[in-house]
mmCIF file of C-alpha atoms in Angstrom:
data_model
loop_
_atom_site.group_PDB
_atom_site.id
_atom_site.type_symbol
_atom_site.label_atom_id
_atom_site.label_comp_id
_atom_site.label_asym_id
_atom_site.label_seq_id
_atom_site.Cartn_x
_atom_site.Cartn_y
_atom_site.Cartn_z
ATOM 1 C CA GLU L 17 97.333 99.712 116.509
ATOM 2 C CA LEU L 18 97.254 98.201 120.011
ATOM 3 C CA ALA L 19 98.114 101.498 121.692
ATOM 4 C CA LYS L 20 95.032 103.117 120.178
ATOM 5 C CA PHE L 21 92.730 100.497 121.662
ATOM 6 C CA GLU L 22 94.462 100.541 125.029
ATOM 7 C CA ALA L 23 94.044 104.312 125.230
ATOM 8 C CA ALA L 24 90.371 104.041 124.357
ATOM 9 C CA GLU L 25 89.778 101.340 126.964
ATOM 10 C CA PRO L 26 92.310 101.589 129.851
ATOM 11 C CA THR L 27 91.036 98.403 131.471
ATOM 12 C CA LEU L 28 92.407 96.462 128.481
ATOM 13 C CA LYS L 29 95.983 97.549 129.170
ATOM 14 C CA ALA L 30 96.648 94.843 131.744
ATOM 15 C CA ARG L 31 94.897 92.187 129.677
ATOM 16 C CA VAL L 32 96.470 92.701 126.268
ATOM 17 C CA ARG L 33 99.208 90.287 125.297
ATOM 18 C CA VAL L 34 100.867 90.231 121.871
ATOM 19 C CA VAL L 35 101.694 86.833 120.391
ATOM 20 C CA THR L 36 103.416 86.783 117.019
ATOM 21 C CA ALA L 37 104.162 83.737 114.913
ATOM 22 C CA GLY L 38 107.853 83.127 114.318
ATOM 23 C CA VAL L 39 107.283 82.504 110.616
ATOM 24 C CA ASN L 40 104.444 83.895 108.528
ATOM 25 C CA ARG L 41 103.356 81.422 105.836
ATOM 26 C CA ARG L 42 102.305 84.244 103.512
ATOM 27 C CA VAL L 43 104.805 85.410 100.906
ATOM 28 C CA TRP L 44 104.319 88.093 98.275
ATOM 29 C CA GLY L 45 105.906 87.494 94.931
ATOM 30 C CA LEU L 46 105.940 88.343 91.273
ATOM 31 C CA ALA L 47 104.049 85.614 89.423
ATOM 32 C CA VAL L 48 105.471 85.089 85.922
ATOM 33 C CA ASN L 49 103.304 83.521 83.232
ATOM 34 C CA HIS L 50 105.577 81.114 81.366
ATOM 35 C CA ARG L 51 102.894 80.651 78.687
ATOM 36 C CA ARG L 52 103.606 84.111 77.281
ATOM 37 C CA PRO L 53 106.131 83.983 74.399
ATOM 38 C CA ALA L 54 107.887 87.101 75.712
ATOM 39 C CA LEU L 55 108.444 85.397 79.078
ATOM 40 C CA GLN L 56 109.704 82.103 77.704
ATOM 41 C CA SER L 57 113.140 83.698 77.475
ATOM 42 C CA PRO L 58 115.170 82.802 80.582
ATOM 43 C CA ASP L 59 117.146 86.028 80.128
ATOM 44 C CA VAL L 60 113.987 88.152 80.363
ATOM 45 C CA ARG L 61 112.769 86.329 83.464
ATOM 46 C CA ARG L 62 116.165 86.457 85.153
ATOM 47 C CA GLY L 63 116.704 90.059 84.120
ATOM 48 C CA VAL L 64 113.423 91.159 85.692
ATOM 49 C CA SER L 65 114.188 89.269 88.902
ATOM 50 C CA LEU L 66 117.758 90.570 89.207
ATOM 51 C CA ALA L 67 116.681 94.181 88.580
ATOM 52 C CA ILE L 68 114.479 94.371 91.699
ATOM 53 C CA ASP L 69 116.113 95.782 94.828
ATOM 54 C CA ARG L 70 113.840 94.086 97.359
ATOM 55 C CA GLU L 71 115.454 95.732 100.380
ATOM 56 C CA ALA L 72 114.817 99.170 98.888
ATOM 57 C CA VAL L 73 111.168 98.350 98.198
ATOM 58 C CA LEU L 74 110.672 97.048 101.741
ATOM 59 C CA ASN L 75 112.376 100.073 103.301
ATOM 60 C CA GLU L 76 110.515 102.630 101.210
ATOM 61 C CA VAL L 77 107.044 101.083 101.262
ATOM 62 C CA PHE L 78 106.507 98.592 104.086
ATOM 63 C CA ARG L 79 108.876 98.895 107.030
ATOM 64 C CA ALA L 80 108.191 102.425 108.311
ATOM 65 C CA GLY L 81 111.726 102.546 109.702
ATOM 66 C CA LYS L 82 111.467 99.179 111.485
ATOM 67 C CA THR L 83 114.033 97.037 109.700
ATOM 68 C CA GLU L 84 113.159 93.951 111.733
ATOM 69 C CA PHE L 85 109.851 93.685 109.880
ATOM 70 C CA HIS L 86 109.381 92.187 106.412
ATOM 71 C CA LYS L 87 112.199 90.027 105.077
ATOM 72 C CA PRO L 88 113.203 89.913 101.403
ATOM 73 C CA LEU L 89 112.718 86.571 99.684
ATOM 74 C CA THR L 90 115.727 84.810 98.199
ATOM 75 C CA GLY L 91 113.584 81.911 96.984
ATOM 76 C CA PRO L 92 109.996 80.706 97.154
ATOM 77 C CA PHE L 93 109.891 79.879 100.868
ATOM 78 C CA PRO L 94 109.244 82.179 103.869
ATOM 79 C CA PRO L 95 112.526 83.490 105.339
ATOM 80 C CA GLY L 96 113.275 81.777 108.619
ATOM 81 C CA SER L 97 111.342 78.630 107.726
ATOM 82 C CA TRP L 98 113.086 75.251 107.669
ATOM 83 C CA ALA L 99 112.753 75.114 103.868
ATOM 84 C CA ALA L 100 114.587 78.406 103.232
ATOM 85 C CA ALA L 101 118.341 78.479 102.792
ATOM 86 C CA PRO L 102 119.825 80.091 105.938
ATOM 87 C CA ARG L 103 122.436 82.139 104.055
ATOM 88 C CA ALA L 104 121.006 82.544 100.577
ATOM 89 C CA VAL L 105 122.543 84.991 98.116
ATOM 90 C CA PRO L 106 120.419 88.141 97.551
ATOM 91 C CA LEU L 107 118.688 88.206 94.177
ATOM 92 C CA PHE L 108 119.474 91.861 93.362
ATOM 93 C CA HIS L 109 122.232 92.268 90.762
ATOM 94 C CA PRO L 110 121.644 95.405 88.651
ATOM 95 C CA ASP L 111 124.602 95.001 86.276
ATOM 96 C CA LEU L 112 123.728 91.415 85.388
ATOM 97 C CA ALA L 113 120.056 92.393 85.087
ATOM 98 C CA ALA L 114 120.913 95.124 82.593
ATOM 99 C CA THR L 115 123.045 92.737 80.542
ATOM 100 C CA LYS L 116 120.366 90.055 80.359
ATOM 101 C CA LEU L 117 117.503 92.431 79.619
ATOM 102 C CA ARG L 118 119.293 94.496 76.989
ATOM 103 C CA GLN L 119 120.604 91.432 75.188
ATOM 104 C CA SER L 120 117.181 89.807 75.071
ATOM 105 C CA LEU L 121 115.440 93.043 74.063
ATOM 106 C CA ALA L 122 117.800 93.442 71.101
ATOM 107 C CA ASP L 123 115.708 90.762 69.381
ATOM 108 C CA PRO L 124 113.214 92.539 67.050
ATOM 109 C CA LYS L 125 110.528 90.081 68.174
ATOM 110 C CA ALA L 126 110.961 90.914 71.870
ATOM 111 C CA ALA L 127 107.926 92.409 73.614
ATOM 112 C CA ALA L 128 108.172 96.115 74.380
ATOM 113 C CA THR L 129 105.481 96.053 77.094
ATOM 114 C CA LEU L 130 104.544 93.628 79.867
ATOM 115 C CA THR L 131 101.446 94.060 82.006
ATOM 116 C CA LEU L 132 101.905 93.885 85.783
ATOM 117 C CA LEU L 133 98.658 93.162 87.639
ATOM 118 C CA VAL L 134 98.299 94.396 91.217
ATOM 119 C CA PRO L 135 95.317 94.345 93.649
ATOM 120 C CA ASP L 136 93.564 97.712 93.555
ATOM 121 C CA ASP L 137 92.593 97.674 97.251
ATOM 122 C CA ASP L 138 96.163 97.743 98.582
ATOM 123 C CA PRO L 139 97.990 101.111 98.286
ATOM 124 C CA ALA L 140 101.250 99.573 99.536
ATOM 125 C CA ALA L 141 101.154 96.877 96.860
ATOM 126 C CA LEU L 142 100.593 99.524 94.199
ATOM 127 C CA ALA L 143 103.476 101.618 95.562
ATOM 128 C CA ALA L 144 105.734 98.539 95.549
ATOM 129 C CA CYS L 145 104.833 97.779 91.928
ATOM 130 C CA GLU L 146 105.573 101.349 90.864
ATOM 131 C CA ARG L 147 109.058 100.987 92.330
ATOM 132 C CA VAL L 148 109.523 97.609 90.642
ATOM 133 C CA LYS L 149 108.441 99.206 87.364
ATOM 134 C CA GLY L 150 111.091 101.924 87.707
ATOM 135 C CA MET L 151 113.854 99.448 88.561
ATOM 136 C CA VAL L 152 113.102 97.050 85.709
ATOM 137 C CA GLU L 153 112.653 99.781 83.108
ATOM 138 C CA ALA L 154 115.933 101.428 84.157
ATOM 139 C CA ALA L 155 117.802 98.118 83.900
ATOM 140 C CA ALA L 156 116.309 97.563 80.434
ATOM 141 C CA GLY L 157 117.508 100.943 79.221
ATOM 142 C CA ARG L 158 113.881 102.103 78.857
ATOM 143 C CA LYS L 159 113.363 99.560 76.064
ATOM 144 C CA LEU L 160 110.844 97.624 78.148
ATOM 145 C CA THR L 161 107.718 99.050 79.760
ATOM 146 C CA LEU L 162 105.934 97.489 82.721
ATOM 147 C CA ALA L 163 102.310 98.594 82.579
ATOM 148 C CA VAL L 164 101.176 98.535 86.221
ATOM 149 C CA THR L 165 97.471 97.617 86.102
ATOM 150 C CA PRO L 166 95.381 97.729 89.307
ATOM 151 C CA VAL L 167 92.449 95.298 89.272
ATOM 152 C CA PRO L 168 89.957 94.194 91.955
ATOM 153 C CA PRO L 169 91.265 91.269 94.056
ATOM 154 C CA ARG L 170 88.589 88.945 92.709
ATOM 155 C CA GLU L 171 89.565 89.830 89.133
ATOM 156 C CA LEU L 172 93.254 89.342 89.955
ATOM 157 C CA TRP L 173 92.485 85.879 91.303
ATOM 158 C CA ARG L 174 90.341 85.041 88.255
ATOM 159 C CA ARG L 175 92.941 86.148 85.736
ATOM 160 C CA VAL L 176 95.915 84.538 87.482
ATOM 161 C CA ASP L 177 94.538 81.371 89.067
ATOM 162 C CA GLU L 178 91.576 80.571 86.835
ATOM 163 C CA ALA L 179 92.095 81.996 83.340
ATOM 164 C CA HIS L 180 95.920 82.269 83.449
ATOM 165 C CA ASP L 181 95.472 85.525 81.524
ATOM 166 C CA TYR L 182 98.363 87.755 82.637
ATOM 167 C CA ASP L 183 102.030 88.564 82.029
ATOM 168 C CA LEU L 184 103.203 89.430 85.544
ATOM 169 C CA ALA L 185 101.186 89.668 88.760
ATOM 170 C CA TYR L 186 102.142 90.900 92.228
ATOM 171 C CA ARG L 187 100.190 88.673 94.554
ATOM 172 C CA PRO L 188 100.294 86.851 97.876
ATOM 173 C CA PHE L 189 100.709 83.123 98.205
ATOM 174 C CA ASP L 190 99.686 81.418 101.449
ATOM 175 C CA TYR L 191 101.261 78.074 102.294
ATOM 176 C CA PRO L 192 98.520 76.107 104.075
ATOM 177 C CA ASP L 193 100.970 74.337 106.406
ATOM 178 C CA ASP L 194 104.677 73.828 107.046
ATOM 179 C CA TRP L 195 105.203 71.272 104.255
ATOM 180 C CA TYR L 196 106.517 73.998 101.977
ATOM 181 C CA PRO L 197 108.186 71.958 99.194
ATOM 182 C CA LEU L 198 105.121 69.720 98.885
ATOM 183 C CA HIS L 199 102.830 72.671 98.219
ATOM 184 C CA LEU L 200 105.347 74.385 95.950
ATOM 185 C CA GLY L 201 105.391 71.152 93.927
ATOM 186 C CA ALA L 202 101.620 71.429 93.504
ATOM 187 C CA VAL L 203 101.918 74.945 92.107
ATOM 188 C CA LEU L 204 104.583 73.795 89.619
ATOM 189 C CA ASP L 205 102.779 70.593 88.554
ATOM 190 C CA PRO L 206 103.002 70.455 84.702
ATOM 191 C CA ALA L 207 99.879 68.288 84.599
ATOM 192 C CA ALA L 208 97.889 71.094 86.268
ATOM 193 C CA ALA L 209 98.753 73.944 83.879
ATOM 194 C CA GLY L 210 95.421 74.040 82.019
ATOM 195 C CA PRO L 211 92.659 76.625 82.610
ATOM 196 C CA GLY L 212 91.703 76.568 86.275
ATOM 197 C CA GLY L 213 94.676 74.350 87.122
ATOM 198 C CA ARG L 214 96.747 75.082 90.219
ATOM 199 C CA ASN L 215 99.911 75.641 88.137
ATOM 200 C CA HIS L 216 99.108 79.291 87.436
ATOM 201 C CA LEU L 217 102.739 79.948 86.445
ATOM 202 C CA GLY L 218 102.545 77.547 83.508
ATOM 203 C CA TYR L 219 105.934 76.203 84.553
ATOM 204 C CA LEU L 220 106.947 73.165 82.447
ATOM 205 C CA ALA L 221 103.526 73.267 80.751
ATOM 206 C CA SER L 222 103.184 71.464 77.442
ATOM 207 C CA GLY L 223 104.263 73.730 74.593
#
């Protein structure tokens, strides 16, 4: 939007300088609640992850034709940071996703619907989740429904971080500094998986 402000105030043109951080510590990801019985199946979790074509979502929703912006994650760390693998394998694998999802959904006890929370004040986030919904449901042979549920940001935070009351949630995570593995360890701490605990994923939680 810099051009708009420069046009409105020509004297700014010679004074404006753009400085961009090399690595943004914010990542957006799909939080998975391991406490939910339906998501305790590794095949379901892997199937959902492998079904998502991240490049397609970025191109269609976020990049506006500028492919140098927005990098797909291949792990939990910001692309280009020291903690990220320099040549990681992309996570998108539709055939393997279909195999894992359809095998797991053949179980009569498998859940037919998972709720996907998304902040209701971000149209791009909602558009991204609608595309994720289509990809996952197609890979599952339409035997699994992702119910995209917009909620206010404060409610999203309460349900994910405080109450741990969700199936899936599309949300940002901000690393406070460049010690990425240290802070990831805090999020995955099995001793902090109770209500209000920082382990909102429930990873390795008791039970």
